[in-house]
PDB file of C-alpha atoms in Angstrom:
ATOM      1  CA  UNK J1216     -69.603  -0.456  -3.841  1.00  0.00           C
ATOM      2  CA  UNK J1217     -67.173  -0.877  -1.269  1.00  0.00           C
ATOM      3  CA  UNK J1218     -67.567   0.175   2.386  1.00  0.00           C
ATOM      4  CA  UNK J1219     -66.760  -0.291   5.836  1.00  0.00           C
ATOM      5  CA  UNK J1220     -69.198  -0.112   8.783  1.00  0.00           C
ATOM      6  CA  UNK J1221     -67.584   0.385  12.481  1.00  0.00           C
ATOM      7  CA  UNK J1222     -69.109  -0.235  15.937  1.00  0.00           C
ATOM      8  CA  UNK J1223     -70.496   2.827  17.059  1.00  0.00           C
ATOM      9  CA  UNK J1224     -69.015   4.939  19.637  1.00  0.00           C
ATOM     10  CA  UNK J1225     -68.471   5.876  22.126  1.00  0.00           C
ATOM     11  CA  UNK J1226     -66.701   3.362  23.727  1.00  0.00           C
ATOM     12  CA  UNK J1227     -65.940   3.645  27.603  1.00  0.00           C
ATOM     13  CA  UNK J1228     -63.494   1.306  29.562  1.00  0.00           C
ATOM     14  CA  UNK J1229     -61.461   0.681  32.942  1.00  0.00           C
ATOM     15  CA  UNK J1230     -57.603   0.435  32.685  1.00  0.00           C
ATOM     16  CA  UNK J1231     -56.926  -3.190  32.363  1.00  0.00           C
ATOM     17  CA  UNK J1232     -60.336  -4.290  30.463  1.00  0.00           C
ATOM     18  CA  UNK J1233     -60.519  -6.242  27.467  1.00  0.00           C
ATOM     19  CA  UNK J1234     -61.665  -4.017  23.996  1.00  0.00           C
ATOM     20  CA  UNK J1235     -62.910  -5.026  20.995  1.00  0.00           C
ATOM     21  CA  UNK J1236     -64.212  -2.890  18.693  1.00  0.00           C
ATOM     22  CA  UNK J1237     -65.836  -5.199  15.129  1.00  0.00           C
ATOM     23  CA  UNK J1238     -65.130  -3.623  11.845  1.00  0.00           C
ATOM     24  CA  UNK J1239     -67.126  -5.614   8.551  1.00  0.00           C
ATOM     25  CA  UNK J1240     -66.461  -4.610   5.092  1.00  0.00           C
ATOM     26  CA  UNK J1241     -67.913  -4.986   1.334  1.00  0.00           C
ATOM     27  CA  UNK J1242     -65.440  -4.986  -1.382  1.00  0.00           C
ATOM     28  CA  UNK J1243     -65.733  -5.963  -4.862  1.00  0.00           C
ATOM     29  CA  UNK J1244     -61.947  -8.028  -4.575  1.00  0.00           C
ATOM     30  CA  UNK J1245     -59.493  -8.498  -2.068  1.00  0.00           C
ATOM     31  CA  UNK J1246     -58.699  -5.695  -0.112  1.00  0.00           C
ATOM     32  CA  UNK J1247     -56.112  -4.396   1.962  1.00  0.00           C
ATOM     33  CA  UNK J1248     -57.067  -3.623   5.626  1.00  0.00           C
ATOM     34  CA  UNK J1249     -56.155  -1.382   7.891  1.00  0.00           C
ATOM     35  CA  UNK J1250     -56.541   0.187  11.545  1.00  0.00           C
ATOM     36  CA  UNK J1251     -55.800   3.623  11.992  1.00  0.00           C
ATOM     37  CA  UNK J1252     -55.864   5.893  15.542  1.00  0.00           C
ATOM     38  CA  UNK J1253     -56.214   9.318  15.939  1.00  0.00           C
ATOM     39  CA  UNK J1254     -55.036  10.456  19.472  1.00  0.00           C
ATOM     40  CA  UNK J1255     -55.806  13.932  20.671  1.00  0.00           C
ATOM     41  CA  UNK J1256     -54.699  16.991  18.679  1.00  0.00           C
ATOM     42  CA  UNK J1257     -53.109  14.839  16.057  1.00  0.00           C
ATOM     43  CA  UNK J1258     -53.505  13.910  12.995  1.00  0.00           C
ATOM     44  CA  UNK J1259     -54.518   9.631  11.478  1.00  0.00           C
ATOM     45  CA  UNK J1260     -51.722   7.099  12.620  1.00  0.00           C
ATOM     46  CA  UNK J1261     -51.497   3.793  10.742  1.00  0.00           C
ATOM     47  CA  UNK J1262     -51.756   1.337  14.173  1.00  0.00           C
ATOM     48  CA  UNK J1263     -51.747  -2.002  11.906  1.00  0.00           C
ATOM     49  CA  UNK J1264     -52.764  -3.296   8.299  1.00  0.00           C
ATOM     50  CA  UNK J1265     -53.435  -7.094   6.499  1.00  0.00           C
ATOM     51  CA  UNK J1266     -53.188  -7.540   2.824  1.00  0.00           C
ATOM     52  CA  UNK J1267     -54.620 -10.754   2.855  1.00  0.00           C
ATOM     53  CA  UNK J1268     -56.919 -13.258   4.314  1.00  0.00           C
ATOM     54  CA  UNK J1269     -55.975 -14.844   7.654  1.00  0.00           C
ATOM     55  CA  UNK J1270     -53.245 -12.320   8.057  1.00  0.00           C
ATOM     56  CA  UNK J1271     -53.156 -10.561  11.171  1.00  0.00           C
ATOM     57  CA  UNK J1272     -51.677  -7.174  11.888  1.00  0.00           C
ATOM     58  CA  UNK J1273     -50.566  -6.264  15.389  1.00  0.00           C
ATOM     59  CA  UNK J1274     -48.801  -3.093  17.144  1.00  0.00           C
ATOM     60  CA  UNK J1275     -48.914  -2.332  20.452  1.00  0.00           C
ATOM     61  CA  UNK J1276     -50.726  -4.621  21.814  1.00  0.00           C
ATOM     62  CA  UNK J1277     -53.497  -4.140  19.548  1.00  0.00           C
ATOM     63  CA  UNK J1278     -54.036  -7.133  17.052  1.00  0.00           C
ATOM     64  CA  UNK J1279     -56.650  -7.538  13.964  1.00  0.00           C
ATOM     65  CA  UNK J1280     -57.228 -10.794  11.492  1.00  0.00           C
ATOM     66  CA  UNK J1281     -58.381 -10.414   8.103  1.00  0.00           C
ATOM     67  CA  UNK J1282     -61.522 -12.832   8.043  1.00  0.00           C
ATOM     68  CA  UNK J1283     -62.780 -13.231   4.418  1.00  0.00           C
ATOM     69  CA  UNK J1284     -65.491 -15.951   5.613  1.00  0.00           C
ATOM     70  CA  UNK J1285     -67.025 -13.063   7.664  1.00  0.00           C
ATOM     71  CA  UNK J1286     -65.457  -9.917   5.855  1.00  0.00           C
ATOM     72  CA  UNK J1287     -64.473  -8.633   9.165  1.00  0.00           C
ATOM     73  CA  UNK J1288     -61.222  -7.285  10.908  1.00  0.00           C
ATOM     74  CA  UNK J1289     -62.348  -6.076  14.255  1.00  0.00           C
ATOM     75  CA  UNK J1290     -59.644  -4.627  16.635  1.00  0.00           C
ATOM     76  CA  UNK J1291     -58.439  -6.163  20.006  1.00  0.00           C
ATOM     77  CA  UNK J1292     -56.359  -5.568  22.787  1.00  0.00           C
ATOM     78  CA  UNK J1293     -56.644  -7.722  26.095  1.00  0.00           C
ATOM     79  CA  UNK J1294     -55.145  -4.952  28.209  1.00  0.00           C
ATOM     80  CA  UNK J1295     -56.223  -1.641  27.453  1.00  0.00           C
ATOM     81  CA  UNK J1296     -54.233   1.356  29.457  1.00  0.00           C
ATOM     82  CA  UNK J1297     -55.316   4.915  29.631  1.00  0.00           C
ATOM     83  CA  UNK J1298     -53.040   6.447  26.895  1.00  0.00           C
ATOM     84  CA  UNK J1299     -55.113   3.887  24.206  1.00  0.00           C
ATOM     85  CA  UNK J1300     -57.803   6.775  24.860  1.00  0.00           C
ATOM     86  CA  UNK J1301     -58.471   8.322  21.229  1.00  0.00           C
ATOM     87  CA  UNK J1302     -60.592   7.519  18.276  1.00  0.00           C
ATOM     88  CA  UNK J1303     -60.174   4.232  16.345  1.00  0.00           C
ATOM     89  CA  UNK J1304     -61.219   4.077  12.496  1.00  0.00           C
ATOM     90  CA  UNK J1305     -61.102   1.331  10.408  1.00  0.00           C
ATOM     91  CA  UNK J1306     -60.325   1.224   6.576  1.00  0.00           C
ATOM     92  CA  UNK J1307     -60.010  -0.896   3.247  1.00  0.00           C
ATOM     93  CA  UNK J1308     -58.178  -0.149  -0.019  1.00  0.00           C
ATOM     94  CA  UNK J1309     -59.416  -2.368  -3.046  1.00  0.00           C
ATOM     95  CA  UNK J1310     -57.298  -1.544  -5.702  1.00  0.00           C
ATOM     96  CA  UNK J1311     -57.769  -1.269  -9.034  1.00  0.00           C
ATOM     97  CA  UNK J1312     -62.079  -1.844  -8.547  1.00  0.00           C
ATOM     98  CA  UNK J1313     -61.737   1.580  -6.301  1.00  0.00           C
ATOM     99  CA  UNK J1314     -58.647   3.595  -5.667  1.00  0.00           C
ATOM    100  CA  UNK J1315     -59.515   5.916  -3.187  1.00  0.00           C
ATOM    101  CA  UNK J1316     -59.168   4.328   0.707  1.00  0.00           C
ATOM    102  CA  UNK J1317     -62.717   3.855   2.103  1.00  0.00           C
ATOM    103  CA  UNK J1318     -62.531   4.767   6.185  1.00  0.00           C
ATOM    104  CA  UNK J1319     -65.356   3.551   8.663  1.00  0.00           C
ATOM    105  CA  UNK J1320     -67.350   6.482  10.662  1.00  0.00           C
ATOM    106  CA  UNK J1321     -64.612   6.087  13.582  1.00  0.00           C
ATOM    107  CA  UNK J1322     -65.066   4.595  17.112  1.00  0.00           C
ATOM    108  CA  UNK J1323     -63.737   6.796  20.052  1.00  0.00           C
ATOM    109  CA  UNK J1324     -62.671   5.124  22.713  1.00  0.00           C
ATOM    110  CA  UNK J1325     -61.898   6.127  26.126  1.00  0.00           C
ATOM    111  CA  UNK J1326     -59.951   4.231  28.846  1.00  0.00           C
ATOM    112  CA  UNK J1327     -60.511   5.483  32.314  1.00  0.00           C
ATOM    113  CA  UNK J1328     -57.818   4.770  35.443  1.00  0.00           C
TER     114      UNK J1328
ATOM    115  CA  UNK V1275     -40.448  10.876  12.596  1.00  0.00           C
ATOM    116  CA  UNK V1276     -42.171  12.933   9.593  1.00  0.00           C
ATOM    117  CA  UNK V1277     -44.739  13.935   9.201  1.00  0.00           C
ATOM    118  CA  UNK V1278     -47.260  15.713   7.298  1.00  0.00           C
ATOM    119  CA  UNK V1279     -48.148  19.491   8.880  1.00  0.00           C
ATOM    120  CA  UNK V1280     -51.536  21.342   8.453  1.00  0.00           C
ATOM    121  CA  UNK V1281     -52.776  24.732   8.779  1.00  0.00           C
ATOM    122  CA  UNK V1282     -54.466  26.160  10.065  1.00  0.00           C
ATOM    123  CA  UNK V1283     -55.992  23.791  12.528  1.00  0.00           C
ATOM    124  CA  UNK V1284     -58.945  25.859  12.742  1.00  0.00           C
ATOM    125  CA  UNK V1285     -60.905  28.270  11.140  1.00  0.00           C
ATOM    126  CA  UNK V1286     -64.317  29.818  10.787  1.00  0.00           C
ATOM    127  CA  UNK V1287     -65.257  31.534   8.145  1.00  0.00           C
ATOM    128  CA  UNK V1288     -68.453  33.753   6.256  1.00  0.00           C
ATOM    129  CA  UNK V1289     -70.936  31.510   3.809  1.00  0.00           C
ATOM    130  CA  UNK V1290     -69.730  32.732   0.653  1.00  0.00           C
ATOM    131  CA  UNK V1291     -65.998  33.364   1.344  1.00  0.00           C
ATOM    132  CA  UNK V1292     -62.781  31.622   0.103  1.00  0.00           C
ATOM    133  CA  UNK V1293     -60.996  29.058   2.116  1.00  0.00           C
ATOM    134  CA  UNK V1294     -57.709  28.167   2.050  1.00  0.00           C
ATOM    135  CA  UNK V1295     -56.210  24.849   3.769  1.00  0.00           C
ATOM    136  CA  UNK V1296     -52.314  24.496   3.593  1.00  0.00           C
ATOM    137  CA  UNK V1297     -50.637  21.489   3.758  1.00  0.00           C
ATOM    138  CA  UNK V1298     -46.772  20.672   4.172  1.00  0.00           C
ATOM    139  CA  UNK V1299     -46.413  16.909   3.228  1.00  0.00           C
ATOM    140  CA  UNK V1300     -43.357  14.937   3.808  1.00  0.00           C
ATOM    141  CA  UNK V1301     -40.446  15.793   1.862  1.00  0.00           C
ATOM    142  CA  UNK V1302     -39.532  12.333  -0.271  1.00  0.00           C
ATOM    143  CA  UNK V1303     -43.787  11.498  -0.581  1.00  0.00           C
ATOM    144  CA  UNK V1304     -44.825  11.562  -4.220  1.00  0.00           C
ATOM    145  CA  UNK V1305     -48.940  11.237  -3.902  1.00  0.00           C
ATOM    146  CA  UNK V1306     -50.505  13.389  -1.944  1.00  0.00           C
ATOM    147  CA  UNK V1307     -54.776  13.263  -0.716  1.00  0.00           C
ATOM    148  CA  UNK V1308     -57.119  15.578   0.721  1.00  0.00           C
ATOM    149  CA  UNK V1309     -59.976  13.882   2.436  1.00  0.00           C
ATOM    150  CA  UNK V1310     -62.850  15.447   5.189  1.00  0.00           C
ATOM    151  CA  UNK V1311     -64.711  13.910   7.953  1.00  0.00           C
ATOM    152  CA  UNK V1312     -67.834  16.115   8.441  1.00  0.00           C
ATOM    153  CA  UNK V1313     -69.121  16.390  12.074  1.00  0.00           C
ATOM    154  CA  UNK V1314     -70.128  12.022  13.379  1.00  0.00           C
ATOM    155  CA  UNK V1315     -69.628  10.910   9.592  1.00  0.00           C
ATOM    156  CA  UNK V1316     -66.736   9.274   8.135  1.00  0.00           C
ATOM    157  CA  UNK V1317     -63.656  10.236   6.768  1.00  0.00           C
ATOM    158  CA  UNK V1318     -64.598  10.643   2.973  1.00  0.00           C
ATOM    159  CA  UNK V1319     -61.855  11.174   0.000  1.00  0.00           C
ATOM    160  CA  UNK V1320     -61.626  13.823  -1.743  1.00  0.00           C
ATOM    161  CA  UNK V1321     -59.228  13.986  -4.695  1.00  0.00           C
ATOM    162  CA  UNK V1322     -55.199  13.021  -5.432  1.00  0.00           C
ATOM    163  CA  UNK V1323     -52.748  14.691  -6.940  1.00  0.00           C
ATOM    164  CA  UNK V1324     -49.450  13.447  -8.074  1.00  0.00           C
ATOM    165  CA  UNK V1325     -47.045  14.910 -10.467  1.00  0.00           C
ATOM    166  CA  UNK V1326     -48.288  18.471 -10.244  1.00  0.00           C
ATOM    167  CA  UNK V1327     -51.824  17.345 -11.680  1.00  0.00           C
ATOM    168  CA  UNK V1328     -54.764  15.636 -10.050  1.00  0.00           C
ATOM    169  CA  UNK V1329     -55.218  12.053 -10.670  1.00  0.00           C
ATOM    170  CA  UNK V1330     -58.228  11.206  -9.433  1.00  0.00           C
ATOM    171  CA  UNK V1331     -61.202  12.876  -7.258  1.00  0.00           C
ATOM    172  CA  UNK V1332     -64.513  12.353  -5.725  1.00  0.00           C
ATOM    173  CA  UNK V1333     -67.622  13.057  -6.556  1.00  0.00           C
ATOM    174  CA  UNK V1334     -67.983  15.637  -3.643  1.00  0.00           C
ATOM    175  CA  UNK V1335     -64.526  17.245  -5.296  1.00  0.00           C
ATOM    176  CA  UNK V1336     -66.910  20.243  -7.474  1.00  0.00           C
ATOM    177  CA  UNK V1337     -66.072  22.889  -8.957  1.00  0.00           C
ATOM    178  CA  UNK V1338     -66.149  25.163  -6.027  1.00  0.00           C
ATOM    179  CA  UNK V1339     -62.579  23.018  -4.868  1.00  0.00           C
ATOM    180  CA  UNK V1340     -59.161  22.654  -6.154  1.00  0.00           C
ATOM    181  CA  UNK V1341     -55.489  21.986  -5.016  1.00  0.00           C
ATOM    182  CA  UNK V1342     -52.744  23.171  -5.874  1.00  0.00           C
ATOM    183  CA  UNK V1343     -48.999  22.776  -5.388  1.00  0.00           C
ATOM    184  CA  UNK V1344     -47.527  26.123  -5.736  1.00  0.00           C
ATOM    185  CA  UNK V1345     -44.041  25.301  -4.661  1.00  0.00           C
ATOM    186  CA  UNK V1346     -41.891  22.326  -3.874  1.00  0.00           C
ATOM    187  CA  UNK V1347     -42.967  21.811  -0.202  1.00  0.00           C
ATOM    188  CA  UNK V1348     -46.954  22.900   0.124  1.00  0.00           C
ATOM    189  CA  UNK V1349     -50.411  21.363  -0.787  1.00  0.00           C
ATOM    190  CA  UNK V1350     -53.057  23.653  -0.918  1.00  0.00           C
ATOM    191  CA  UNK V1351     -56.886  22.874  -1.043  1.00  0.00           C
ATOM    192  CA  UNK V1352     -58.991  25.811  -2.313  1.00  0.00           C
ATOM    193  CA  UNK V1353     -62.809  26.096  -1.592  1.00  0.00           C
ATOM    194  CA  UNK V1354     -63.881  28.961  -3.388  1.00  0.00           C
ATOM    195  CA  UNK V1355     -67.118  30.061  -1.922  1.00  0.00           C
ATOM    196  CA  UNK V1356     -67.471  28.044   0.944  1.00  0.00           C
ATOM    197  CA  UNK V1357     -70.976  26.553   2.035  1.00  0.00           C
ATOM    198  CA  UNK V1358     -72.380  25.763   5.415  1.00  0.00           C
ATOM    199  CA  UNK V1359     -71.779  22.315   4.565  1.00  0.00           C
ATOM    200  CA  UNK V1360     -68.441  22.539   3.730  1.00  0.00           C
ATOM    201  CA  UNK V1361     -68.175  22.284   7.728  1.00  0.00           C
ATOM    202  CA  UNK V1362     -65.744  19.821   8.352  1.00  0.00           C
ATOM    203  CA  UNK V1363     -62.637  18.456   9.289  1.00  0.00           C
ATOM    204  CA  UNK V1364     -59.814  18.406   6.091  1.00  0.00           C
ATOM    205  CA  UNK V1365     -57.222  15.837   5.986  1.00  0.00           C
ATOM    206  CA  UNK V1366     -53.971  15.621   3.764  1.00  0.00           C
ATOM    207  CA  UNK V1367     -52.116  13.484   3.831  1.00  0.00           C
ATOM    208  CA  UNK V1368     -49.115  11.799   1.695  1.00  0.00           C
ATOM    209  CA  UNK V1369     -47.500   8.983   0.332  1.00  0.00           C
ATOM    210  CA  UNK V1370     -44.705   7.267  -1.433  1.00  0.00           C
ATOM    211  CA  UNK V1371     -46.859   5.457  -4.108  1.00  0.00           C
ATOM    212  CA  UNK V1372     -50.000   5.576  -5.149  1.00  0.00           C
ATOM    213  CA  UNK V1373     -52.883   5.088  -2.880  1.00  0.00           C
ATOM    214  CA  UNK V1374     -54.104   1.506  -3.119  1.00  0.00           C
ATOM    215  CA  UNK V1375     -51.339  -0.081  -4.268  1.00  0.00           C
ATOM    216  CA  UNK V1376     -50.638  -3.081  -2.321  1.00  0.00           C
ATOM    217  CA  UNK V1377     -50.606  -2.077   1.500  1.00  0.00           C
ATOM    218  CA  UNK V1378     -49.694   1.479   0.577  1.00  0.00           C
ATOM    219  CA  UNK V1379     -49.856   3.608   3.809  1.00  0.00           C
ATOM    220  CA  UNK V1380     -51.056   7.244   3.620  1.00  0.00           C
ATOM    221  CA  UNK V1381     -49.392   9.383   6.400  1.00  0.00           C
ATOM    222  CA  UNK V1382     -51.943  12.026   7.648  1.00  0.00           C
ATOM    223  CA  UNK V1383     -51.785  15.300   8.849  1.00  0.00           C
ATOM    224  CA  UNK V1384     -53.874  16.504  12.345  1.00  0.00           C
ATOM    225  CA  UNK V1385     -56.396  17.680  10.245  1.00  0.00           C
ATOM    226  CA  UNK V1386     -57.671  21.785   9.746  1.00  0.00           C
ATOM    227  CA  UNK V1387     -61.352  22.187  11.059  1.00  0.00           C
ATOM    228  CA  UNK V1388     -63.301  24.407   9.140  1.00  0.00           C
ATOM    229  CA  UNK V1389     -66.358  26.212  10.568  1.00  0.00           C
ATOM    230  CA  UNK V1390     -68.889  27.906   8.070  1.00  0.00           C
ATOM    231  CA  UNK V1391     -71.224  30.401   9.328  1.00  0.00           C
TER     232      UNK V1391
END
């Protein structure tokens, strides 16, 4: 069935350092991906998506490219600040083989001055 | 921006008692989720609910759960005799079309955490 599986946490960092955290997937077709954050006290954001392979979604900074050769989308950022601190979970929809959004275990990162 | 209010955002409760976890969604969303993320596991689905029935639901969903939408603005999830592993966080969250259509985005709430003792 379809799944994600995330880099394991936790993930520490100095201001200014370069993060990656490597997302893979299994999906019977060809999903959408996406990145979402969860800062501190709130609830899942949607931080950037791909519908297709070789797309690449980017906000703030943060950038991720659908690769179907490896089934991967891992998350970047070259810069990393201290307000990037939170926890970092990848996902896939794969619609119509499975309808319900399939969410990796979550990375939490934190980004010390 | 909108966005999609829980409550509470914690509570602990007695093995064996009812739970209630309300959810406000945003006003113009049509589909609306609950999902959990027990303790270092990941965020699992639970069921969907659009036009005041459920559309589709987990295998976790039992019988012990339902939602409900008893009025225009809240989504409620029920657990009716809660169990110690029904520990967890609980997400809603909502959207304008159904999930997994195209690059349908689900807004989320902060999530209630529920303790069972």
């Amino acid at each position: 069935g379809n799944s994600v599986t995330q880099m394991e946490g936790p993930v520490t960092l100095s201001e200014e350092a370069f993060l990656t955290i490597n997302c893979t997937y299994t999906a019977t077709g060809y999903p959408s991906l996406f990145w979402y954050v969860q800062y501190p006290g709130e609830g899942l954001q949607l931080l950037l998506k791909a519908t297709k392979a070789d797309d690449k979604g980017s906000n703030k900074g943060f950038e991720a490219t659908y690769r179907k050769e490896t089934t991967s989308f891992h998350l970047e950022k070259g810069s990393v600040q201290v307000s990037d601190s939170a926890v970092y979970f990848c996902a896939l929809s794969d619609p119509p083989n499975n309808n319900d959004m399939r969410f990796g275990a979550g990375t939490r990162l934190t980004v010390k001055p | 921006e909108p966005e999609v209010t829980q409550t509470p955002s914690h509570q602990v409760t007695q093995m064996g008692q009812e739970v209630i976890l309300r959810c406000v969604p945003i006003s113009n969303h049509l589909y609306f989720y609950w999902y959990r993320q027990i303790l270092g596991q990941k965020v699992e689905f639970l069921v969907s609910f659009y036009n005041n029935e459920i559309s589709e639901k987990s295998e976790i969903f039992d019988d012990q759960f339902s939602v409900e939408r008893p009025d225009g603005s809240n989504f409620t999830l029920k657990i009716r005799s809660t169990k110690l592993e029904d520990s967890a966080m609980y997400f809603c969250a909502s959207s304008h079309q159904r999930q997994g259509r195209g690059a349908n985005v689900l807004t989320f709430g902060a999530g209630s955490r529920l303790t069972v003792l």
